[in-house]
Coordinates of C-alpha atoms and ligand atoms in Angstrom, one line a residue:
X140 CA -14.1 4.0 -2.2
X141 CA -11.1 6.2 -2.1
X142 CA -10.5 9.6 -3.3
X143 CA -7.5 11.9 -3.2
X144 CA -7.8 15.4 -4.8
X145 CA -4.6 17.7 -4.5
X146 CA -2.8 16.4 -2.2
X147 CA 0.6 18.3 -1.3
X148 CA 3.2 17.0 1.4
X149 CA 6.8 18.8 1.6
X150 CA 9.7 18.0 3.5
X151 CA 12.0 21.5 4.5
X152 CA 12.7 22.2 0.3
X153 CA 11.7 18.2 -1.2
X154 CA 8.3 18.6 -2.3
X155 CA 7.9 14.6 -2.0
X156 CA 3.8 14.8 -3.3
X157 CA 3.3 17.6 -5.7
X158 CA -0.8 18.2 -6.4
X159 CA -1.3 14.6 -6.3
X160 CA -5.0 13.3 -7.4
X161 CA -6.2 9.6 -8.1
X162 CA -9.2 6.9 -6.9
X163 CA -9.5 3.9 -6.4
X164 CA -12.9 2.4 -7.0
X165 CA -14.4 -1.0 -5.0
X166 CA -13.2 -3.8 -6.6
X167 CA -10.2 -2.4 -8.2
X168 CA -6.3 -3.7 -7.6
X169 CA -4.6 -0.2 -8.4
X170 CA -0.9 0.0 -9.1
X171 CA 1.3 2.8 -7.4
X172 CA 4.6 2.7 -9.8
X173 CA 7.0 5.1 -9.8
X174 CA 11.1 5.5 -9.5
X175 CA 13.1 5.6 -5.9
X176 CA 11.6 9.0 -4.6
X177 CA 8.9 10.2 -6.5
X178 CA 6.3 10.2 -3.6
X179 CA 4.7 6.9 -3.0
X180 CA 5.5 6.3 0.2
X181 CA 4.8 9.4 1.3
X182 CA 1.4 9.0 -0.9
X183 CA 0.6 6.0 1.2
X184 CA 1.5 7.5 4.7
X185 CA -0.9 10.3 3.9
X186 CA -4.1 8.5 3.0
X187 CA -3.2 6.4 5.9
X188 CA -3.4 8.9 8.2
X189 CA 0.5 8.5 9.4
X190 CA 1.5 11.7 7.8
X191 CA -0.3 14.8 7.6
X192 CA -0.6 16.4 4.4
X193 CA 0.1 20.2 4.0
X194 CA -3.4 20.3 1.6
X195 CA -5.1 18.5 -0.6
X196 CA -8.3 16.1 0.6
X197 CA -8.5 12.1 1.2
X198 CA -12.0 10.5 1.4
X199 CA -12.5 7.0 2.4
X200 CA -15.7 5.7 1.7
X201 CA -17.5 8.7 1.9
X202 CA -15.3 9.8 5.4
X203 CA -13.3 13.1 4.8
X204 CA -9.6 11.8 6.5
X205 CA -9.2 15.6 7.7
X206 CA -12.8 15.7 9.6
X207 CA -13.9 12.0 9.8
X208 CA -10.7 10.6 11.1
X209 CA -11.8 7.6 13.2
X210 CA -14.8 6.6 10.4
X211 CA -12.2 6.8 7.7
X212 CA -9.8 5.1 9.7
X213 CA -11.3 2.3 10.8
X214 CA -12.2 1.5 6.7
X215 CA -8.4 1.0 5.8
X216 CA -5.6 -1.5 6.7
X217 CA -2.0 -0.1 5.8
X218 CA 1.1 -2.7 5.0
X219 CA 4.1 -0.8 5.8
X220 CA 7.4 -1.3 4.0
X221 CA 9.3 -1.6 7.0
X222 CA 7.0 -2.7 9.6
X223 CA 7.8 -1.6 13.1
X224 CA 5.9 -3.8 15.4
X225 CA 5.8 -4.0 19.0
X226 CA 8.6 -6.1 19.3
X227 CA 7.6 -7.0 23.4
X228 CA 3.9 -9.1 22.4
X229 CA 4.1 -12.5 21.0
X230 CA 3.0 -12.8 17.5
X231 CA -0.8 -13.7 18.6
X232 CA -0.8 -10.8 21.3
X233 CA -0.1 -8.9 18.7
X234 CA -2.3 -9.4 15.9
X235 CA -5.3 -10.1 18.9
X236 CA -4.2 -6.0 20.2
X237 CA -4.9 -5.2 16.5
X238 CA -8.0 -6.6 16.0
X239 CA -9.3 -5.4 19.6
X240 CA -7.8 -1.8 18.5
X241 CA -10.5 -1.9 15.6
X242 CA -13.0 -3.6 17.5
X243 CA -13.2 -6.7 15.3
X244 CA -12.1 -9.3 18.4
X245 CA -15.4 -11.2 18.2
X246 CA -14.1 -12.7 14.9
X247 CA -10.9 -12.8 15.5
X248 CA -10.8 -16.3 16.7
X249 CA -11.8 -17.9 13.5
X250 CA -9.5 -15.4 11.2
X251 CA -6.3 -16.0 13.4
X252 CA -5.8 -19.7 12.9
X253 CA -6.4 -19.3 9.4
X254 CA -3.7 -16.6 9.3
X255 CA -1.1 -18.1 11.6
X256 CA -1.5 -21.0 9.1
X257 CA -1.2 -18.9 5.5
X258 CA 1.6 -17.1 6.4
X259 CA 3.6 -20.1 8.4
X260 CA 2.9 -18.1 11.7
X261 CA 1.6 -20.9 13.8
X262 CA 5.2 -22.3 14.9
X263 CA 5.2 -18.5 15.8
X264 CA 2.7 -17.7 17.8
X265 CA 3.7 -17.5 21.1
X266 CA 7.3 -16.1 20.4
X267 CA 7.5 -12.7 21.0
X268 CA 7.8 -10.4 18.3
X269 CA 11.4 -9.4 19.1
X270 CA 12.7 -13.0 17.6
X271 CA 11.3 -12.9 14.6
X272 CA 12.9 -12.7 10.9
X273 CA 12.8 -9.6 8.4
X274 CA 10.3 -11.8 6.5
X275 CA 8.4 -13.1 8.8
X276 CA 7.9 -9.5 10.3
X277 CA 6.5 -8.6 7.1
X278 CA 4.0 -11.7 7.0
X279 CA 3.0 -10.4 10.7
X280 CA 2.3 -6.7 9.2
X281 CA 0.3 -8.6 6.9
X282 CA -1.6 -10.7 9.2
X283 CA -2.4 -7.4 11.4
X284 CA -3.7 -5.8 7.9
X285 CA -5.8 -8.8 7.0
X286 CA -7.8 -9.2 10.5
X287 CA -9.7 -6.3 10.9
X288 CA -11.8 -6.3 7.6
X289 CA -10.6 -3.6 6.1
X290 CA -12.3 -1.8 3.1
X291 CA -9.6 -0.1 2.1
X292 CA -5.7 -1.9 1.5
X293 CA -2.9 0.5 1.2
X294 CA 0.7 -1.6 0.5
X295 CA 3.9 -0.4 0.5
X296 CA 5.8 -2.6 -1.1
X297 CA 4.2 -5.7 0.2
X298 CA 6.3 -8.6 -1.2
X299 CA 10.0 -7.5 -0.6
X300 CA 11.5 -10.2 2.2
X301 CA 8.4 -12.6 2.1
X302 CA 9.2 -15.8 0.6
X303 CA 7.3 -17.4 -2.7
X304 CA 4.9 -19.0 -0.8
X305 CA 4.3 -15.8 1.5
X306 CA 4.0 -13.8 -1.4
X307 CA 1.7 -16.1 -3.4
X308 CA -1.1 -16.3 -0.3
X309 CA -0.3 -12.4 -0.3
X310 CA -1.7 -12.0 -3.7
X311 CA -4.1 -14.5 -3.6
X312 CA -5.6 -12.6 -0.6
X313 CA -5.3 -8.8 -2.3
X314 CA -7.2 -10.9 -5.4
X315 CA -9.6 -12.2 -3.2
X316 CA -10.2 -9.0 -1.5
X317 CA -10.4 -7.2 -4.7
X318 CA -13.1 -9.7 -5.9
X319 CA -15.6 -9.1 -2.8
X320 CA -15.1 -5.6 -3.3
X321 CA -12.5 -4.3 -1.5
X322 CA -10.2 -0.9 -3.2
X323 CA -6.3 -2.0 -2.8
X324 CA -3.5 0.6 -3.4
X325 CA -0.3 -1.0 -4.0
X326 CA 3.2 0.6 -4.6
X327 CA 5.5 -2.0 -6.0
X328 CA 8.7 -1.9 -8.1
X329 CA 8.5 -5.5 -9.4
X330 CA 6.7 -4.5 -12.8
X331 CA 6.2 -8.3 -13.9
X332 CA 4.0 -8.8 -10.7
X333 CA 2.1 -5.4 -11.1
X334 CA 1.1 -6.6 -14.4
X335 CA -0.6 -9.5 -13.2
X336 CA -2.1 -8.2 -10.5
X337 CA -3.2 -5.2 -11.1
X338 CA -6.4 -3.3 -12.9
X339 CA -4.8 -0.4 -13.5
X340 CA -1.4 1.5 -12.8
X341 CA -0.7 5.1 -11.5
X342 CA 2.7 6.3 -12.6
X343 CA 4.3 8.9 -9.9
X344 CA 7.1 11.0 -11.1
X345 CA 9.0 14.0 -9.1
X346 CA 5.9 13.7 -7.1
X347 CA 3.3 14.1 -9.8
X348 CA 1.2 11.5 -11.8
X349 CA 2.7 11.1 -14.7
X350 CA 0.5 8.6 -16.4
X351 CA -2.2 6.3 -15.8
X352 CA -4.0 3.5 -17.1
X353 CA -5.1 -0.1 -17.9
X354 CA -1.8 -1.8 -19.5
X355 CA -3.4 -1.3 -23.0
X356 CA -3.8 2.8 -22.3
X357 CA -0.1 3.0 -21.2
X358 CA 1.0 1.6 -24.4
X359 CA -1.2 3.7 -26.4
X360 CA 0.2 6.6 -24.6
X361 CA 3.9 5.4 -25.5
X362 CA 3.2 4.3 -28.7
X363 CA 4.2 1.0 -27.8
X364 CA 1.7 -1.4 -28.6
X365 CA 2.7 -5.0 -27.1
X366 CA 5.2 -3.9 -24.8
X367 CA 5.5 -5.1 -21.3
X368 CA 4.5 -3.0 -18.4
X369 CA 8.4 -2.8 -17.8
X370 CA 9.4 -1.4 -21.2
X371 CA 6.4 1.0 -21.2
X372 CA 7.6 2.3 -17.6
X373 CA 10.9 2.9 -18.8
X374 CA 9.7 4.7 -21.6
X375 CA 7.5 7.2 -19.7
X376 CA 9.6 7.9 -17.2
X377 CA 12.9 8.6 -19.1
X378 CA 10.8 10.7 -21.3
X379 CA 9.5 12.5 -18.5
X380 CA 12.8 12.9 -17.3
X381 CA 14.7 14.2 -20.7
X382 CA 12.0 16.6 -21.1
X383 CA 12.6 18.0 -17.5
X384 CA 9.7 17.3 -15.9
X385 CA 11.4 15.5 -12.5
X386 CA 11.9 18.6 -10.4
X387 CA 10.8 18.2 -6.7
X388 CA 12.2 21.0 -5.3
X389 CA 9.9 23.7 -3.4
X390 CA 11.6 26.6 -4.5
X391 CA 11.1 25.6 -8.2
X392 CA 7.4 23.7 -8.2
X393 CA 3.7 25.4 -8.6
X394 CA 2.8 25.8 -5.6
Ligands
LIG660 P1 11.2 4.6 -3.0 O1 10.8 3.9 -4.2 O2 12.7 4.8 -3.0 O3 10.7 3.9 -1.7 P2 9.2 6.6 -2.9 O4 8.5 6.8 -4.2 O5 8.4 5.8 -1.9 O6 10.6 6.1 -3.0 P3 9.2 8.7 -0.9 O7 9.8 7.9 0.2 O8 7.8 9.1 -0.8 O9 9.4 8.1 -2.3 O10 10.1 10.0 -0.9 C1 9.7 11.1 -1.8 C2 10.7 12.3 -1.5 O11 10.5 12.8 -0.2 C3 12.2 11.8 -1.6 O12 12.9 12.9 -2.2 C4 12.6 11.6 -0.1 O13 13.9 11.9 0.1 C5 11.7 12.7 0.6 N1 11.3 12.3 1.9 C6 10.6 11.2 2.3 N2 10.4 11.2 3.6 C7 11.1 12.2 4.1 C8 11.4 12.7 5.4 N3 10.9 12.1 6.5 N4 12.2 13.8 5.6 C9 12.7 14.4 4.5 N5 12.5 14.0 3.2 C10 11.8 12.9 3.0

C-alpha cells in the first residue's frame, strides 16, 4: 500500500533522510522509532507530500507521489505533530472544508457527529478554532485525518497533549483502521505504546534504517530475548552510535 525506495531529503549540510527505504502493507500498524533527529518527521512530511524529497520514490497504492500527485494524495491522511489549523473556522467548518477538500462531503454528516462525540468535540463545534487547547487542537487534526477515508495514515507523534481518553479512541481507531485494511505509519517515542500497537517497528538512526522488525526479530538481532521494546531500542541505538554510525552530515555521507 505504501512504498518508499531511496529516499534522500537534505537541509543546507543535515542530511535529515539518508537513502531511506521501507513499506507498509494493508493491514499493517508500522512503527516509525527513532532518537530526537534522526529523520522521521522529515520521513513523514515527504510521503505526505509536504516536503519534496531531493530523490528517492514514494508510491501510494500503486500512485507514483512524484507523477500521480492528486491519486496518491487523495489515498493518505497525515496527523501532524504540531497541527497548524485554520484558526478563523469553527471546529465543524473546519473538518466539513476537509472533507469537501477530498470530496468525501456526502458522508460527512454521519462521520462528524460520531467524531465531535469521540474526541469530546461536540461542546466545540461551533467555537472557532482560534480558542481551542493544545490538546484539543490535536484531537481536531485527528478528526480532519479520520473523515475523508483515508487509505493511507501517516502520524507524527499522534498522542503527545491528548488526554487518556483521547488517546484511547485514537488507538482504538488506528486498530480499527488497521483491521479493515488500512496501512498506518506512526512515529512515536513512547515505546510501551508502540509495543502494543504495533506489527512491526522501523528503527531510524542519523537518517538511515537501522533495524527493523516484529518485536521478536529486534530481540534476535540484539541478542536479547525477552526484553522490552524499550531495552531492545536502547540497545540498537547506542550500539549504532559507539560504532559511529550516527553521522548526518552531507559533507561526510554516501551520497
Ligand atoms: P524528533 O524526534 O526530535 O521529532 P525527528 O526524528 O522527527 O526528530 P526530523 O525533525 O526529521 O527528526 O529532523 C531530522 C534532521 O533534520 C535534524 O537534524 C533536524 O535538525 C533537521 N531538520 C529538520 N527540519 C529542518 C529544517 N526545516 N531546516 C533545517 N534542518 C531541519
Amino acid at each position: 500500500m505504501l512504498e518508499v525506495t531511496n529516499l534522500y531529503k537534505s537541509f543546507r549540510n543535515v542530511r535529515a533522510v539518508n537513502g531511506l527505504s521501507l513499506h507498509v502493507q494493508a493491514g499493517e500498524i508500522v512503527g516509525l522509532l527513532g532518537p530526537n533527529g534522526a529523520g522521521k518527521t522529515t520521513t513523514l512530511r515527504c510521503i505526505c507530500g509536504i516536503l519534496r524529497p531531493d530523490a528517492g520514490q514514494i508510491i501510494v497504492g500503486g500512485y507514483d507521489l512524484a507523477k500521480q500527485e492528486q491519486q496518491a494524495k487523495r489515498l493518505m491522511a497525515f496527523i501532524p505533530e504540531t497541527p497548524n489549523p485554520y484558526e478563523l473556522l469553527t471546529v465543524r467548518e473546519h473538518i466539513q472544508f476537509v472533507a469537501m477538500c477530498y470530496g468525501t462531503i456526502d458522508t460527512f454528516r454521519e462521520r462528524i457527529e460520531e467524531l465531535l462525540q469521540r474526541f469530546d468535540l461536540k461542546e466545540k463545534e461551533h467555537e472557532l478554532v482560534a480558542t481551542l487547547s493544545k490538546g484539543m487542537r490535536q484531537k481536531l487534526a485527528v478528526a480532519c485525518a479520520f473523515v475523508h477515508n483515508a487509505k493511507v495514515f501517516l502520524c507524527d507523534e499522534p498522542l503527545i497533549g491528548i488526554d487518556p481518553k483521547g488517546q484511547h479512541e485514537l488507538k482504538s481507531e488506528l486498530q480499527r483502521l488497521r483491521d479493515e485494511g488500512c496501512a498506518i505509519l506512526v512515529s512515536t517515542h513512547q515505546l510501551d505504546t508502540a509495543e502494543r500497537l504495533c506489527d512491526r517497528v522501523i528503527i531510524m538512526q542519523a537518517g538511515r534504517k537501522l533495524a527493523e522488525g516484529t518485536l521478536a526479530e529486534l530481540q534476535t538481532q540484539a541478542q536479547m530475548a525477552d526484553s522490552t521494546l524499550e531495552q531492545v531500542f536502547l540497545r540498537l541505538t547506542e550500539e549504532a552510535k559507539d560504532a559511529g554510525a550516527v553521522v548526518s552530515d552531507v559533507a561526510t555521507s554516501g551520497q
